[in-house]
GROMACS .gro file of C-alpha atoms in nm:
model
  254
    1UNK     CA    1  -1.766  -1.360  -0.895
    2UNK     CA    2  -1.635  -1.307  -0.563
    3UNK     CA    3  -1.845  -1.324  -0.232
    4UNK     CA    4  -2.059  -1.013  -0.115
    5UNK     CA    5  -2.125  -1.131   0.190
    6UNK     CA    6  -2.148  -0.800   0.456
    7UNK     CA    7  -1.887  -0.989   0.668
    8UNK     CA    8  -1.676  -0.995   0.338
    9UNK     CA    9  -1.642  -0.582   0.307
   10UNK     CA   10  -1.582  -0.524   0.687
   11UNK     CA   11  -1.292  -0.278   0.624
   12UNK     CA   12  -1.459  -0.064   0.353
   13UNK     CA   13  -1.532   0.255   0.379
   14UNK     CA   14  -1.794   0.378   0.093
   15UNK     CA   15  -1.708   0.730   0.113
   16UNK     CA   16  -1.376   0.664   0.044
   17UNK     CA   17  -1.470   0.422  -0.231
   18UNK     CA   18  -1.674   0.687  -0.395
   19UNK     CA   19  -1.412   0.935  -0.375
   20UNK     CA   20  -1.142   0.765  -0.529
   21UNK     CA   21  -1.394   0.679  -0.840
   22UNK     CA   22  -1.441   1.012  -0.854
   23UNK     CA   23  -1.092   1.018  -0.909
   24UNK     CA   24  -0.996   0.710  -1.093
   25UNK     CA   25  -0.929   0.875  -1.453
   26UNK     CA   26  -0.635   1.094  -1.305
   27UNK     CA   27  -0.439   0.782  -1.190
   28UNK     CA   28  -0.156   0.767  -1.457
   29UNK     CA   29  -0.170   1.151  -1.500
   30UNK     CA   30   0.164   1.296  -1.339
   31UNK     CA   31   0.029   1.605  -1.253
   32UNK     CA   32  -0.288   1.522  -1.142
   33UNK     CA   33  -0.348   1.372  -0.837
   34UNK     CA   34  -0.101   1.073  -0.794
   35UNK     CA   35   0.181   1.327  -0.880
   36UNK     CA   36   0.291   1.298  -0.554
   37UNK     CA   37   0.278   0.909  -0.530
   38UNK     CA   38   0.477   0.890  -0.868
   39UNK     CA   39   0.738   1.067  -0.685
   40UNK     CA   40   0.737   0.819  -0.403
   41UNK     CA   41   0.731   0.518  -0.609
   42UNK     CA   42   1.089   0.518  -0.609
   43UNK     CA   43   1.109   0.537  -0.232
   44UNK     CA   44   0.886   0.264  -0.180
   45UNK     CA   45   1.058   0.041  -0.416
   46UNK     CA   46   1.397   0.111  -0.260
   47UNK     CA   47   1.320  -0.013   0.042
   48UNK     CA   48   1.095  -0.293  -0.062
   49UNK     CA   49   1.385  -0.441  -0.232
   50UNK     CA   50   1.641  -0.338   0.057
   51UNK     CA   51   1.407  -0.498   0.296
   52UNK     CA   52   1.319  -0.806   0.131
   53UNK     CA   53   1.725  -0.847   0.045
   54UNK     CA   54   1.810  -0.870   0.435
   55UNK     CA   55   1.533  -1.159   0.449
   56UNK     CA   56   1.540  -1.374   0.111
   57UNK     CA   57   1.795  -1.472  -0.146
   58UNK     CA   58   1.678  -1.177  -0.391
   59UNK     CA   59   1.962  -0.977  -0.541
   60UNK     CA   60   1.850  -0.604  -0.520
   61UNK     CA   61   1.947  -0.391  -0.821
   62UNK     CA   62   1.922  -0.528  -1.094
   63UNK     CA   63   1.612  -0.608  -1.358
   64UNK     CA   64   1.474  -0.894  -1.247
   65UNK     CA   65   1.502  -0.836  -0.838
   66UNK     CA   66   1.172  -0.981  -0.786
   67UNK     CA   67   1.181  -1.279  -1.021
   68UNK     CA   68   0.899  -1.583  -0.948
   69UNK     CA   69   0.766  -1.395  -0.620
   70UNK     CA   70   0.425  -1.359  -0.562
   71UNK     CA   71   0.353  -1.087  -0.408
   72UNK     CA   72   0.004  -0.884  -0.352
   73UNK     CA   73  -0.039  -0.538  -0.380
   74UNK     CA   74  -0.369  -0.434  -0.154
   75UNK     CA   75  -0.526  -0.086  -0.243
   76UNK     CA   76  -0.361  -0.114  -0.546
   77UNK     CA   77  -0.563   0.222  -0.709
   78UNK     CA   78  -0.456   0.271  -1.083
   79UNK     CA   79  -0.130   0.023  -1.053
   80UNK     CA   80   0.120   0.281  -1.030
   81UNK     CA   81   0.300   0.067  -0.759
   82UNK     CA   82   0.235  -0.294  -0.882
   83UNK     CA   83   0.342  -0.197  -1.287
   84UNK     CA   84   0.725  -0.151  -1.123
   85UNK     CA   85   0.709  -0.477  -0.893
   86UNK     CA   86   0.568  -0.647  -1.223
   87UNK     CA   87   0.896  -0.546  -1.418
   88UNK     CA   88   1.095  -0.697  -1.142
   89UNK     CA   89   0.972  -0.989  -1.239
   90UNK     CA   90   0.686  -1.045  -0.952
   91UNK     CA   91   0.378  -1.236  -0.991
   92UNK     CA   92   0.177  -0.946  -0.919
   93UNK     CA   93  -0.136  -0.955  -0.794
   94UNK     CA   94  -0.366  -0.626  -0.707
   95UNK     CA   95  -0.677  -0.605  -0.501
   96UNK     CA   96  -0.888  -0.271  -0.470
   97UNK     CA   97  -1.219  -0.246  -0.378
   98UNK     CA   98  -1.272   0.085  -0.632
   99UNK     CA   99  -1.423  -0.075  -0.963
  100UNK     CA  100  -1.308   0.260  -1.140
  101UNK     CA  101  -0.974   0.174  -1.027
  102UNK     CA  102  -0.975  -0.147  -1.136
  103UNK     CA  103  -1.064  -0.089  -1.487
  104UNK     CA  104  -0.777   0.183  -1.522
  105UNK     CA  105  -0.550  -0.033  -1.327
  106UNK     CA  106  -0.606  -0.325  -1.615
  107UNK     CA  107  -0.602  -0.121  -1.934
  108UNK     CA  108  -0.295   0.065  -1.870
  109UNK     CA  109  -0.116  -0.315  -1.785
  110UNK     CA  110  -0.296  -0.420  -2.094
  111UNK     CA  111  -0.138  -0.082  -2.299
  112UNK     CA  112   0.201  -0.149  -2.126
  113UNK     CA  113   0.199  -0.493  -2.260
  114UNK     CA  114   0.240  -0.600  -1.855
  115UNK     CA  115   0.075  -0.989  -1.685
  116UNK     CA  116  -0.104  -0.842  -1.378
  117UNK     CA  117  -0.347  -1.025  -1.227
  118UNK     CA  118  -0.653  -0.769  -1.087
  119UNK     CA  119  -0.904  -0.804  -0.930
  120UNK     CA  120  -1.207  -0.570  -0.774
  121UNK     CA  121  -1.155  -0.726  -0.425
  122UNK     CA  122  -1.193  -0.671  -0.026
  123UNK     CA  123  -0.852  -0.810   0.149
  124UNK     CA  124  -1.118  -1.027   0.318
  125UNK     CA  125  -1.290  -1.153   0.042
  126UNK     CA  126  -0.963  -1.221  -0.119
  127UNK     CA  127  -0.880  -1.435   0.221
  128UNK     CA  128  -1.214  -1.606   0.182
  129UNK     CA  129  -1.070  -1.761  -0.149
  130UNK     CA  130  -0.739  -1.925   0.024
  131UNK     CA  131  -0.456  -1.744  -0.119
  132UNK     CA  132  -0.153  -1.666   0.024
  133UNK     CA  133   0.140  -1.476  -0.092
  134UNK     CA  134   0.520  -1.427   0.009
  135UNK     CA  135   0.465  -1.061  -0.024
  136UNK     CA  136   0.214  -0.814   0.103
  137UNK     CA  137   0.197  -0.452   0.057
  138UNK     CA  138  -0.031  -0.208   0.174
  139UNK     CA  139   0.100   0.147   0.094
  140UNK     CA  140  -0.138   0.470   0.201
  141UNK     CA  141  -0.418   0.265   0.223
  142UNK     CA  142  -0.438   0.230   0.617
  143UNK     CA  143  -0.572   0.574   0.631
  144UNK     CA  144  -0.884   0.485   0.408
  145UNK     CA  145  -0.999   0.135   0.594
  146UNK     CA  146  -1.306   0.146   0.778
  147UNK     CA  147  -1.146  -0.155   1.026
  148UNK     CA  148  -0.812  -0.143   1.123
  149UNK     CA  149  -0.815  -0.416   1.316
  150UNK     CA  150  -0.952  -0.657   1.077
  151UNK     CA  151  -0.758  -0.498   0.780
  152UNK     CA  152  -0.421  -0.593   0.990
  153UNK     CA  153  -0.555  -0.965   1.071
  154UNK     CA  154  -0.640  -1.008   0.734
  155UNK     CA  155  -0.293  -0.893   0.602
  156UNK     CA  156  -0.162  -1.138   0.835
  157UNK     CA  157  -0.360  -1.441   0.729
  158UNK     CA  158  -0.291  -1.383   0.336
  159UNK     CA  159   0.103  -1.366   0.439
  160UNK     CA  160   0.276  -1.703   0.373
  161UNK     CA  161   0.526  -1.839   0.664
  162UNK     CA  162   0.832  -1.627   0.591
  163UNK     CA  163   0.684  -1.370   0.363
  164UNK     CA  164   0.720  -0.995   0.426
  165UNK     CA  165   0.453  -0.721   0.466
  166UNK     CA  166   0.513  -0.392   0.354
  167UNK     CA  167   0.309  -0.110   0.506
  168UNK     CA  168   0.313   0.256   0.492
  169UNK     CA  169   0.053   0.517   0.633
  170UNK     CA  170   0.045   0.834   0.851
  171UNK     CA  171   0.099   0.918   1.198
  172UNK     CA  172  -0.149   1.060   1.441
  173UNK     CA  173   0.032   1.394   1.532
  174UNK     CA  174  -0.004   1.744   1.484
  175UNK     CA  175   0.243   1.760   1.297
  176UNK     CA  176   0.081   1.518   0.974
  177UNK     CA  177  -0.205   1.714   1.021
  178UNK     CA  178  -0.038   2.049   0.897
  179UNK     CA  179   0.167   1.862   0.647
  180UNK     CA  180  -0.072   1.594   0.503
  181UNK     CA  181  -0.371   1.788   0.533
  182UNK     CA  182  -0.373   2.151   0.572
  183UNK     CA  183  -0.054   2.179   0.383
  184UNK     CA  184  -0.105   1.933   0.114
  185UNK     CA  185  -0.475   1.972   0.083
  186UNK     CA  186  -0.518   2.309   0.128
  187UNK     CA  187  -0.220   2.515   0.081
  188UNK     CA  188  -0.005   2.388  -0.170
  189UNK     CA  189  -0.315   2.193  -0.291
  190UNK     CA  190  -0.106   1.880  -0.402
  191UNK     CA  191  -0.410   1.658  -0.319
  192UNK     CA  192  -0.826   1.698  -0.372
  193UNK     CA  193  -0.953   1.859  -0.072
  194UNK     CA  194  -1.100   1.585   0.159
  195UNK     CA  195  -0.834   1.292   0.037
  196UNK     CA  196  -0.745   1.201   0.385
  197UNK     CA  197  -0.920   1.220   0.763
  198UNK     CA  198  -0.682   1.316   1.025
  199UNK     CA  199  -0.915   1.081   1.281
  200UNK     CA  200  -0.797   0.790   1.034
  201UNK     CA  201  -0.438   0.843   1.091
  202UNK     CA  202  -0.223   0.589   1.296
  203UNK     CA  203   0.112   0.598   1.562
  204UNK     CA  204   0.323   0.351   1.456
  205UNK     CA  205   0.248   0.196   1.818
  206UNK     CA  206  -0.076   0.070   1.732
  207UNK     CA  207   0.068  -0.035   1.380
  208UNK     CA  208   0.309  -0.246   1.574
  209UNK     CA  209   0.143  -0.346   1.821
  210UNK     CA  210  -0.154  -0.498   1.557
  211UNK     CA  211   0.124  -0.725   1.363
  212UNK     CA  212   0.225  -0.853   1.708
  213UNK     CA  213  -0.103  -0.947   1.816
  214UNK     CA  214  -0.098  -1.123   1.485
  215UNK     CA  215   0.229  -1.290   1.498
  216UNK     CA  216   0.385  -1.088   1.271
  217UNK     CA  217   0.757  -0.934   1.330
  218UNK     CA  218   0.838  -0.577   1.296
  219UNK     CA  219   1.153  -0.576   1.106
  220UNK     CA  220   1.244  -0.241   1.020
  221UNK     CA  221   1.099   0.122   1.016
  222UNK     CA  222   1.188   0.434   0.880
  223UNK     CA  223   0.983   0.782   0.848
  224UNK     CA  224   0.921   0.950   0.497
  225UNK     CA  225   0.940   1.328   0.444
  226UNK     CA  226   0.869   1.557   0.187
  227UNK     CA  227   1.027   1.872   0.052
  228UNK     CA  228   0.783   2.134  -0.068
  229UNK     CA  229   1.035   2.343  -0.247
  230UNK     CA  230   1.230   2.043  -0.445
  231UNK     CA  231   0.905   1.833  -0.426
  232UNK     CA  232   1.112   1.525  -0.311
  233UNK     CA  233   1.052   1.233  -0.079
  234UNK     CA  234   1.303   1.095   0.145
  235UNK     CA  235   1.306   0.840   0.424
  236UNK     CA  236   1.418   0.982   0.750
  237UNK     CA  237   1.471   0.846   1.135
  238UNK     CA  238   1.158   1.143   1.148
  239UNK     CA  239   0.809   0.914   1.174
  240UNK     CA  240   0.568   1.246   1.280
  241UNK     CA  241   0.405   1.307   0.934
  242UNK     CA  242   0.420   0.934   0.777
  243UNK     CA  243   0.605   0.632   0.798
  244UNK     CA  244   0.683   0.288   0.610
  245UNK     CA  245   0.755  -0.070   0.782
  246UNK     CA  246   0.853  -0.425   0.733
  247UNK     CA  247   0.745  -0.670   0.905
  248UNK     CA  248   0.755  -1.097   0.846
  249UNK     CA  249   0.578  -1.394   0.908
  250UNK     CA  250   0.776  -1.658   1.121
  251UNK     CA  251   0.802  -1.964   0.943
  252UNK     CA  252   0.628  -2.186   1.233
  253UNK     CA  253   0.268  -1.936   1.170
  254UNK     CA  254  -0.037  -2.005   0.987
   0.00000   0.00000   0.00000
């Protein structure tokens, strides 16, 4: 069983735990409410494996891109991200602190005949255990923490020397507000009212300035928009709504 100590759970928020319970059941339904993040997946993937090319001997493109890497998806929800790494051929790991998701996450690996390794998990308790992988990724799951702070130490310390952090969340502007929230939430109602808090949203300053404090290097960082009218996601010099980084561990760190 994994620790429960208080100090253990530091970045959870319970109101966002509850929430996404509440919406666990819809994960692998493309038009419910991961339709947009199916979308993305391909998006995040591209530049995972564009990224990680520039930084490791990994040959992008073809089936097995991520052979033997073990990498650990953080937030992980219903697996829709860490099912793809796994067919790369990544040792996947997936942490989320949602039992709900958890279950899903494990019974549609289990249906898609896929070796994922998850786990109902803090980051920090998963840190407590002495793990370390040579890939982290944390995608829209910034915006949910109750601890920023610790949430980016922690994603530093389970980082092996070398590895690469992925990271992608929203910006503080005016600008995501009218897109991610009253636009997404409201108007077009892509998402469950209430699924993000503008107050939670972060410039990619602070993001940046976090992994420094860490010793972590920023690497790369591009913007992601979206296109009502085709519903498509691109990535964009544009980082006012949301944004997606890279970032690595020197080899001389902890």
């Amino acid at each position: 069983m994994p620790p429960t100590d208080t100090n253990l759970r530091r970045t959870v928020d319970g109101e966002e735990i509850s929430r996404f319970d509440a919406m666990a059941d819809g994960w692998w339904d493309p038009d419910g409410p991961s339709a947009l993040l199916f979308k993305l997946n391909p998006i995040r993937l591209s530049f995972i494996l564009d990224n990680l090319a520039s930084v490791m001997s990994t040959p992008t493109g073809e089936g097995d891109a991520l052979a033997g890497i073990q990498l650990l998806d953080v937030g992980c929800g219903g697996g829709i991200l860490s099912e793809p790494m796994a067919r790369l051929g990544a040792k996947v790991t997936g942490i989320d602190a949602s039992k709900a998701n958890i279950s899903v996450a494990r019974d549609h690996a289990q249906q898609m005949n896929l070796k994922i390794n998850y786990r109902c998990q803090t980051l920090e308790e998963l840190h407590s255990t002495g793990q370390k992988f040579e890939v982290v990724v944390a995608m829209e799951v910034l915006e949910h923490v109750a601890d920023k702070a610790i949430f980016l130490e922690t994603l530093s310390l389970v980082l092996k020397p070398g590895g690469s952090l992925f990271l992608s969340t929203f910006n503080k502007t005016l600008k995501s507000y009218a897109a991610a929230i009253l636009g997404a939430e409201y108007v077009l109602r892509l998402l469950p009212r209430g699924t993000h808090q503008w107050e939670k949203f972060t410039p990619p300053s602070k993001i940046i300035q976090g992994l420094l404090t860490h010793g972590l290097e920023p690497m790369r960082i591009r913007g992601i928009g979206y296109a009502p009218l085709s519903r498509t996601w691109t990535l964009t010099k544009d980082l006012s709504v949301s944004y997606i980084l890279h970032a690595s561990k020197p080899l001389d760190q902890s």
